[in-house]
Amino acid sequence: MIPLTEDKSLYTALNEYSKSGAYPFHMPGHKRALYPGLPYNIDITEINGFDDLHHAEGILKNTQKKMQRLFDSEYSYMLINGSTGGILAAITAVANYGDEIIIARNCHKSVYNACELNALDIHFIYPEQDIYTGIAKSITPDSVKQAAGQYPNSKAIVITSPTYEGVISDIKSISEIAHSFGMVLITDNAHGAHQHFCAFCREGEPIENGSDIVISSLHKTLPSLTQTAAAHFNSTLASRERFEKKLSVFQTSSPSYVLMSSIDCCMDILSNSKELFLRYEDDLLRFSTGAKSLQNLHILCMGNDTPQVHGFFAFDLGKIVICTENTDINGTALSQILRTRYNIETEMSYTNYVIAMTSICDSEKAFGLLLNALTEIDKTLKPKKSEKRFFEIPRPHRSSYKPADLNALPNEPIYENGILVSRQYIYAYPPGIPIIIPGELLDDNIYSYIEHLKSEKLKVES
Ligand SMILES: Cc1ncc(COP(=O)(O)O)c(C=O)c1O
């Protein structure tokens, strides 16, 4: 048996076990090394000495304690089904079947799926669109107050901060409002796992600003394998026992030790990361200064641009959002040029911007490569002053059906006031925020918005 010690990392223990010569009459079926490059050697199951994620008491609890210490949370949990699993668990833990809930319209599809599974009655907060880029602005405390006052029976409020584009909301004020109405605040912090460690985006960090449950994808902005995420619980309003039970419902009963050891390694990196984050900030500030010389392209909240210009509460500079609206190309074309001429693959492209995602693992050289490429491309572009800079996202009208109601009905078209009721979610992907959800009316506005997205070569999925 592998002895458990407080200081032995999961990664070390797994490697020791792999080299111990013990014969694995246990899962998984690959029984060690097969194809080079895949981590078969540390891929085990819950054998003696390796704990159980769903009732962590040993080496996995040690990792979760490390997370608690690093993130200054009351309780932290490893998630191996991404933020998706954590969001499903959080919403299911705080609302009963059929309850009311307030969510920001720009929530990720996992929030909508959780609402549908629990037949929740959704009340939306619509973020304003930035007049320059069309990007969703911060959720304002006033809009939360108004929604909470209008729907006081709602059990919880769910917002995304930072958003995919890096826009941060004022979590402190929002959590105070939520709590004054007796509502739980769940923050989808999928894009903000690094926030706790970054001076440049610490404002609005949800764990220290009163959010009851915070769900963060470690894999998106920190050095950790895909699917790894964290849930942080700091609440007197929500039940921790119920949340833990729901985590077991929405997470596999065979959590991957490869993924969990990558979380453990990520915590070890974070425990000694001050220099890394300072260097990262320097690189981003240098990039921001370089962006001042761009004539046609511009970088959101960098160069001469600031969060205040757009009315954002705060912004995560780690998201390099390259805006094309004043040029003769769109975001998709820019991402193609970066790919084909510069061998740079970006995170996503939209009608009028491209997102390049960064982290502490990017080198000064990498930032230089991107800046040089953009500076060269910028010189080849022509300025364009369009009358309408972005397309307004339509606000769909609701029918009398909730998403969950439609599941029970025969699969035939349903009309209300002569307009087709949507039976499905329709997304522009990424980022996976629905344009329309089941039960909303597919009127002309929605069709023209979808046509517009398709004409800009965006993937529209249902
Ligand atoms: C805002 C937001 N929330 C949640 C998720 C889900 O995160 P994960 O991929 O870790 O399940 C995503 C993924 O893209 C996201 O963008």
XYZ file of C-alpha atoms and ligand atoms in Angstrom:
478
model
C 0.000 0.000 0.000
C 1.150 3.544 -0.742
C 1.439 5.453 2.538
C -0.488 8.707 2.553
C 1.280 11.796 3.726
C 0.055 15.391 3.779
C 2.954 16.521 1.625
C 3.052 13.796 -1.035
C 1.436 15.109 -4.182
C -1.070 12.988 -6.057
C 1.204 13.092 -9.084
C 4.132 11.721 -7.035
C 1.994 8.998 -5.464
C 0.670 7.920 -8.870
C 4.165 7.738 -10.349
C 5.436 5.781 -7.346
C 2.583 3.329 -7.703
C 3.244 3.024 -11.429
C 6.885 2.108 -10.751
C 6.144 -0.074 -7.695
C 5.762 -3.294 -9.706
C 2.294 -3.938 -8.196
C 0.212 -5.960 -10.662
C -3.033 -4.080 -11.514
C -5.930 -6.515 -11.208
C -8.137 -3.447 -11.248
C -9.609 -0.911 -13.647
C -8.879 0.589 -16.122
C -8.727 -2.142 -18.715
C -5.626 -0.840 -20.495
C -3.336 -2.206 -17.715
C -0.547 0.354 -18.258
C 1.508 1.531 -21.245
C 0.041 1.183 -24.722
C 0.356 4.110 -27.116
C 3.239 6.470 -26.349
C 2.178 9.964 -25.371
C -0.957 8.959 -23.476
C -0.609 8.835 -19.661
C -1.647 5.183 -19.154
C 0.926 4.757 -16.391
C -0.821 7.119 -13.950
C -4.379 6.269 -14.996
C -5.779 4.189 -12.150
C -9.025 3.732 -10.226
C -9.909 4.113 -6.523
C -7.523 1.458 -5.234
C -6.167 1.220 -1.722
C -4.460 4.458 -0.686
C -5.867 6.583 -3.483
C -9.080 7.801 -1.832
C -12.521 8.387 -3.402
C -13.426 11.776 -4.856
C -17.053 11.451 -3.787
C -16.091 10.844 -0.138
C -12.607 12.341 -0.057
C -10.723 11.602 3.150
C -7.106 11.035 2.106
C -4.880 12.069 -0.755
C -7.724 13.646 -2.751
C -8.888 15.572 0.301
C -5.325 16.894 0.569
C -5.617 18.341 -2.932
C -8.992 19.888 -2.092
C -7.477 21.404 1.057
C -4.665 22.862 -1.047
C -7.353 24.391 -3.267
C -9.144 25.871 -0.244
C -5.936 27.418 1.060
C -4.910 28.842 -2.305
C -8.304 30.260 -3.208
C -9.167 31.327 0.382
C -12.476 29.490 0.161
C -14.416 27.695 2.888
C -14.734 24.526 0.814
C -13.299 23.674 -2.590
C -14.040 20.669 -4.751
C -12.247 19.136 -7.710
C -14.446 18.887 -10.787
C -13.541 16.490 -13.548
C -16.606 17.026 -15.767
C -15.632 20.645 -16.380
C -17.515 23.665 -15.115
C -20.504 22.074 -16.822
C -20.804 19.431 -14.070
C -20.362 22.043 -11.325
C -23.007 24.359 -12.773
C -25.520 21.505 -13.113
C -24.831 20.500 -9.496
C -24.974 24.067 -8.115
C -28.308 24.962 -9.691
C -29.860 21.595 -8.832
C -28.648 22.002 -5.242
C -30.219 25.397 -4.655
C -33.538 25.105 -6.492
C -36.332 22.569 -6.190
C -38.223 21.229 -9.175
C -40.408 23.996 -10.652
C -38.850 26.853 -8.616
C -38.157 30.321 -9.996
C -34.638 31.441 -10.840
C -33.043 34.621 -12.212
C -30.295 34.150 -14.794
C -28.344 36.462 -17.036
C -29.394 35.919 -20.629
C -25.757 35.445 -21.684
C -25.350 32.347 -19.518
C -23.697 29.229 -20.916
C -25.832 26.342 -22.136
C -25.036 24.312 -18.991
C -27.070 26.860 -16.991
C -29.998 26.432 -19.376
C -29.685 22.645 -19.224
C -29.775 22.759 -15.419
C -32.908 24.935 -15.549
C -34.584 22.577 -17.971
C -33.710 19.467 -15.938
C -35.301 21.069 -12.889
C -38.242 22.606 -14.828
C -37.278 26.007 -13.422
C -39.232 29.125 -14.243
C -36.536 31.387 -15.680
C -36.504 35.173 -15.321
C -33.866 36.868 -17.435
C -31.535 39.758 -16.813
C -30.440 41.077 -20.198
C -26.960 42.616 -20.209
C -26.672 45.743 -22.313
C -24.620 45.486 -25.513
C -21.508 47.614 -25.847
C -22.258 50.257 -28.475
C -18.846 49.834 -30.150
C -18.499 46.062 -30.343
C -21.877 44.560 -29.476
C -20.229 42.546 -26.680
C -22.373 41.914 -23.590
C -21.492 44.411 -20.861
C -21.264 43.715 -17.142
C -24.440 42.697 -15.339
C -25.302 45.788 -13.323
C -26.311 45.736 -9.654
C -29.358 47.835 -10.608
C -30.588 45.227 -13.065
C -30.139 42.522 -10.416
C -32.040 44.593 -7.864
C -34.856 45.173 -10.303
C -35.126 41.474 -11.228
C -34.952 40.341 -7.599
C -37.644 42.881 -6.630
C -39.869 41.781 -9.514
C -39.399 38.030 -8.876
C -38.855 37.785 -5.103
C -39.632 34.052 -4.980
C -36.564 33.216 -7.067
C -34.199 30.863 -5.289
C -30.985 31.955 -6.944
C -29.297 34.365 -9.313
C -26.799 33.028 -11.857
C -24.393 35.259 -13.740
C -21.220 34.761 -15.761
C -18.165 36.742 -14.693
C -15.780 37.136 -16.422
C -17.532 36.419 -19.703
C -15.903 34.600 -22.593
C -14.838 38.032 -23.847
C -13.367 39.019 -20.441
C -16.065 41.347 -19.100
C -16.257 41.323 -15.293
C -19.290 42.233 -13.162
C -19.457 43.886 -9.743
C -19.892 40.686 -7.737
C -19.640 42.412 -4.349
C -22.660 44.646 -4.958
C -24.552 41.870 -6.729
C -24.008 39.370 -3.920
C -25.152 41.925 -1.334
C -28.346 42.493 -3.301
C -28.925 38.738 -3.814
C -28.483 38.090 -0.096
C -30.753 40.961 0.910
C -33.495 39.136 -1.018
C -32.513 35.754 0.490
C -31.263 34.522 -2.875
C -28.138 32.450 -3.500
C -25.605 33.907 -5.935
C -23.987 31.361 -8.245
C -21.140 32.768 -10.314
C -20.184 30.986 -13.491
C -16.485 31.804 -13.243
C -15.541 29.286 -15.943
C -13.276 31.924 -17.509
C -11.934 33.317 -14.242
C -9.996 30.586 -12.429
C -6.894 32.821 -12.607
C -8.667 35.910 -11.225
C -7.676 35.190 -7.624
C -3.984 35.409 -8.581
C -3.972 38.295 -11.067
C -3.726 41.879 -9.882
C -5.018 43.100 -13.245
C -8.371 41.307 -12.940
C -8.757 40.736 -9.216
C -11.571 43.293 -9.005
C -14.847 41.413 -8.884
C -13.168 38.096 -7.996
C -16.227 36.138 -6.844
C -14.881 33.983 -3.985
C -13.797 36.952 -1.887
C -16.726 39.123 -2.922
C -19.568 37.089 -1.485
C -20.690 34.687 -4.211
C -22.178 31.588 -2.528
C -21.024 29.099 -5.139
C -18.277 29.781 -7.669
C -17.553 27.432 -10.534
C -14.232 27.918 -12.366
C -12.713 25.962 -15.256
C -9.087 25.384 -14.281
C -8.422 24.143 -17.798
C -9.420 27.378 -19.514
C -7.052 29.918 -17.970
C -4.688 27.958 -15.709
C -2.198 25.174 -16.454
C -4.462 22.148 -16.034
C -5.835 19.440 -18.336
C -9.069 19.862 -20.279
C -12.199 19.037 -18.243
C -10.616 20.036 -14.933
C -12.447 22.667 -12.913
C -13.096 23.782 -9.357
C -16.176 24.513 -7.268
C -15.832 26.877 -4.315
C -18.568 26.945 -1.681
C -18.887 29.860 0.789
C -22.506 30.064 1.838
C -24.804 30.147 4.799
C -27.855 30.281 2.515
C -27.221 27.149 0.449
C -26.782 23.639 1.834
C -23.274 22.269 1.411
C -24.449 18.698 2.008
C -26.965 19.034 -0.807
C -24.343 20.533 -3.112
C -21.968 17.639 -2.399
C -24.741 15.141 -3.150
C -25.478 16.831 -6.455
C -21.780 16.850 -7.369
C -21.953 13.068 -7.092
C -24.989 13.035 -9.372
C -23.394 15.102 -12.128
C -19.864 13.753 -11.954
C -18.754 10.338 -13.079
C -18.323 7.621 -10.456
C -14.943 6.899 -12.091
C -13.114 10.221 -11.852
C -9.891 10.260 -13.840
C -6.722 10.231 -11.747
C -4.910 11.769 -14.698
C -7.247 14.760 -14.523
C -7.148 14.938 -10.735
C -3.360 14.789 -10.657
C -3.274 17.605 -13.189
C -5.413 19.639 -10.730
C -2.974 18.744 -7.954
C -0.008 19.825 -10.108
C -1.847 23.039 -11.001
C -2.265 23.770 -7.264
C 1.468 23.190 -6.760
C 2.243 25.653 -9.552
C -0.168 28.196 -8.046
C 1.384 27.872 -4.601
C 4.579 29.332 -6.011
C 3.258 31.535 -8.764
C 3.794 35.152 -7.718
C 6.629 35.675 -10.196
C 4.742 33.908 -12.981
C 1.741 36.202 -12.585
C 3.932 39.323 -12.356
C 5.696 38.341 -15.578
C 2.338 37.574 -17.218
C 1.042 41.023 -16.242
C 4.211 42.660 -17.621
C 3.802 40.796 -20.912
C 0.185 41.883 -21.202
C 1.003 45.508 -20.389
C 3.805 45.469 -22.996
C 1.336 44.017 -25.502
C -1.150 46.744 -24.574
C 1.457 49.455 -25.187
C 2.335 47.881 -28.547
C -1.358 47.842 -29.477
C -1.395 51.654 -29.402
C 0.279 51.723 -32.798
C -2.526 49.792 -34.527
C -4.379 52.084 -36.952
C -7.343 49.984 -38.046
C -7.621 46.999 -35.760
C -7.985 47.719 -32.081
C -7.710 45.605 -28.945
C -10.541 45.772 -26.434
C -9.506 47.601 -23.223
C -5.865 47.742 -24.348
C -3.791 50.471 -25.945
C -5.759 53.700 -25.529
C -8.976 51.820 -24.828
C -10.235 51.282 -21.270
C -13.077 49.375 -19.553
C -14.618 52.775 -18.668
C -14.998 53.686 -22.375
C -17.319 50.680 -22.716
C -19.012 50.991 -19.334
C -17.610 47.645 -18.111
C -17.212 47.256 -14.345
C -13.783 45.704 -14.995
C -12.043 43.666 -17.686
C -9.685 40.690 -17.817
C -6.703 41.739 -19.948
C -5.801 38.052 -20.303
C -8.434 37.942 -23.047
C -6.966 39.645 -26.095
C -10.073 40.674 -28.017
C -9.019 41.941 -31.446
C -11.780 44.108 -32.893
C -12.244 44.411 -36.658
C -15.282 46.700 -36.818
C -13.347 49.700 -38.190
C -11.684 47.648 -40.932
C -12.604 46.065 -44.234
C -12.445 42.489 -42.849
C -14.501 40.585 -40.297
C -13.377 38.450 -37.367
C -13.540 35.183 -39.300
C -11.286 36.594 -42.043
C -8.792 37.884 -39.482
C -8.572 34.496 -37.754
C -7.958 32.880 -41.167
C -5.119 35.283 -41.959
C -3.550 34.612 -38.554
C -3.854 30.859 -39.182
C -2.660 30.675 -42.761
C 0.030 33.376 -42.832
C 1.308 33.329 -39.266
C 0.515 29.840 -37.990
C -1.375 31.369 -35.067
C -4.545 29.582 -34.007
C -6.918 31.756 -32.000
C -9.630 30.705 -29.557
C -12.643 31.951 -31.487
C -13.755 34.405 -34.102
C -17.011 36.286 -34.223
C -18.577 38.706 -36.661
C -16.453 41.656 -35.573
C -13.763 40.296 -33.272
C -11.329 37.488 -32.592
C -10.384 36.240 -29.129
C -6.824 35.165 -28.365
C -6.703 33.472 -24.968
C -3.576 33.821 -22.870
C -2.230 32.417 -19.614
C 0.858 32.357 -17.404
C 2.222 29.687 -19.734
C 2.542 32.097 -22.685
C 6.052 33.400 -23.200
C 7.163 36.948 -23.958
C 8.086 35.620 -27.406
C 4.537 34.356 -28.004
C 3.069 37.778 -27.150
C 5.620 39.331 -29.517
C 4.613 36.970 -32.330
C 0.957 37.924 -32.013
C 1.678 41.643 -31.809
C 3.990 41.528 -34.861
C 1.410 39.593 -36.852
C -1.348 42.070 -35.956
C 0.881 45.056 -36.726
C 1.696 43.634 -40.174
C -1.920 42.713 -40.932
C -3.105 46.131 -39.717
C -0.978 47.853 -42.376
C -2.724 45.894 -45.133
C -6.243 46.818 -43.975
C -8.412 49.704 -45.062
C -10.328 51.762 -42.529
C -14.082 51.478 -42.696
C -16.634 53.590 -40.941
C -19.797 51.588 -40.947
C -23.027 53.237 -39.877
C -24.089 50.267 -37.841
C -21.161 48.775 -36.024
C -22.807 45.633 -34.734
C -25.974 43.624 -34.964
C -28.286 43.880 -31.999
C -28.957 40.538 -30.346
C -32.728 40.082 -30.491
C -34.684 39.520 -27.280
C -36.981 36.604 -28.097
C -40.630 36.632 -27.020
C -41.785 33.820 -24.809
C -44.703 31.539 -25.514
C -46.755 29.993 -22.734
C -44.452 26.925 -22.772
C -41.419 26.420 -20.524
C -38.514 24.402 -21.987
C -39.344 21.399 -19.809
C -43.071 21.466 -20.834
C -42.183 20.779 -24.447
C -40.370 17.515 -23.715
C -43.672 15.850 -22.884
C -45.447 16.933 -26.096
C -45.510 15.032 -29.434
C -42.761 16.157 -31.776
C -44.965 18.323 -33.994
C -44.762 22.041 -34.798
C -46.482 24.236 -32.200
C -47.626 27.755 -33.049
C -48.689 30.566 -30.801
C -50.362 33.615 -32.344
C -49.335 32.172 -35.713
C -45.613 32.103 -34.791
C -43.599 28.887 -34.507
C -42.555 27.977 -30.959
C -38.930 26.865 -30.824
C -38.509 23.287 -29.586
C -34.777 23.519 -29.371
C -31.833 25.641 -28.323
C -30.074 27.439 -31.168
C -26.514 28.581 -30.504
C -23.769 30.401 -32.328
C -20.841 28.200 -31.390
C -18.599 29.154 -29.669
C -19.437 30.490 -27.122
C -22.496 28.294 -26.577
C -24.870 31.025 -25.437
C -28.339 30.350 -26.828
C -29.892 32.714 -29.352
C -33.230 31.095 -28.620
C -34.391 28.471 -26.128
C -37.291 25.987 -26.239
C -40.578 27.758 -25.655
C -39.502 31.049 -27.254
C -41.041 32.327 -30.485
C -39.124 31.993 -33.748
C -40.214 35.295 -35.237
C -38.681 37.267 -38.125
C -36.176 39.021 -35.877
C -34.699 35.710 -34.792
C -34.541 34.394 -38.369
C -32.756 37.516 -39.625
C -30.246 37.359 -36.750
C -29.482 33.704 -37.556
C -29.135 34.585 -41.262
C -26.759 37.406 -40.328
C -24.583 35.049 -38.233
C -24.505 32.507 -41.074
C -23.600 35.186 -43.608
C -20.613 36.003 -41.378
C -19.632 32.315 -41.598
C -20.374 31.530 -37.956
C -21.423 28.041 -36.940
C -25.049 28.073 -35.892
C -25.998 24.861 -34.130
C -29.125 23.450 -32.576
C -19.207 30.889 -19.702
C -18.991 29.411 -19.679
N -19.511 28.693 -18.669
C -19.331 27.365 -18.581
C -18.634 26.675 -19.547
C -18.456 25.198 -19.403
O -17.147 24.941 -19.022
P -16.452 23.512 -19.203
O -16.027 23.433 -20.626
O -15.308 23.554 -18.246
O -17.465 22.480 -18.850
C -18.088 27.378 -20.627
C -17.353 26.658 -21.678
O -17.015 27.123 -22.708
C -18.268 28.771 -20.697
O -17.770 29.499 -21.715
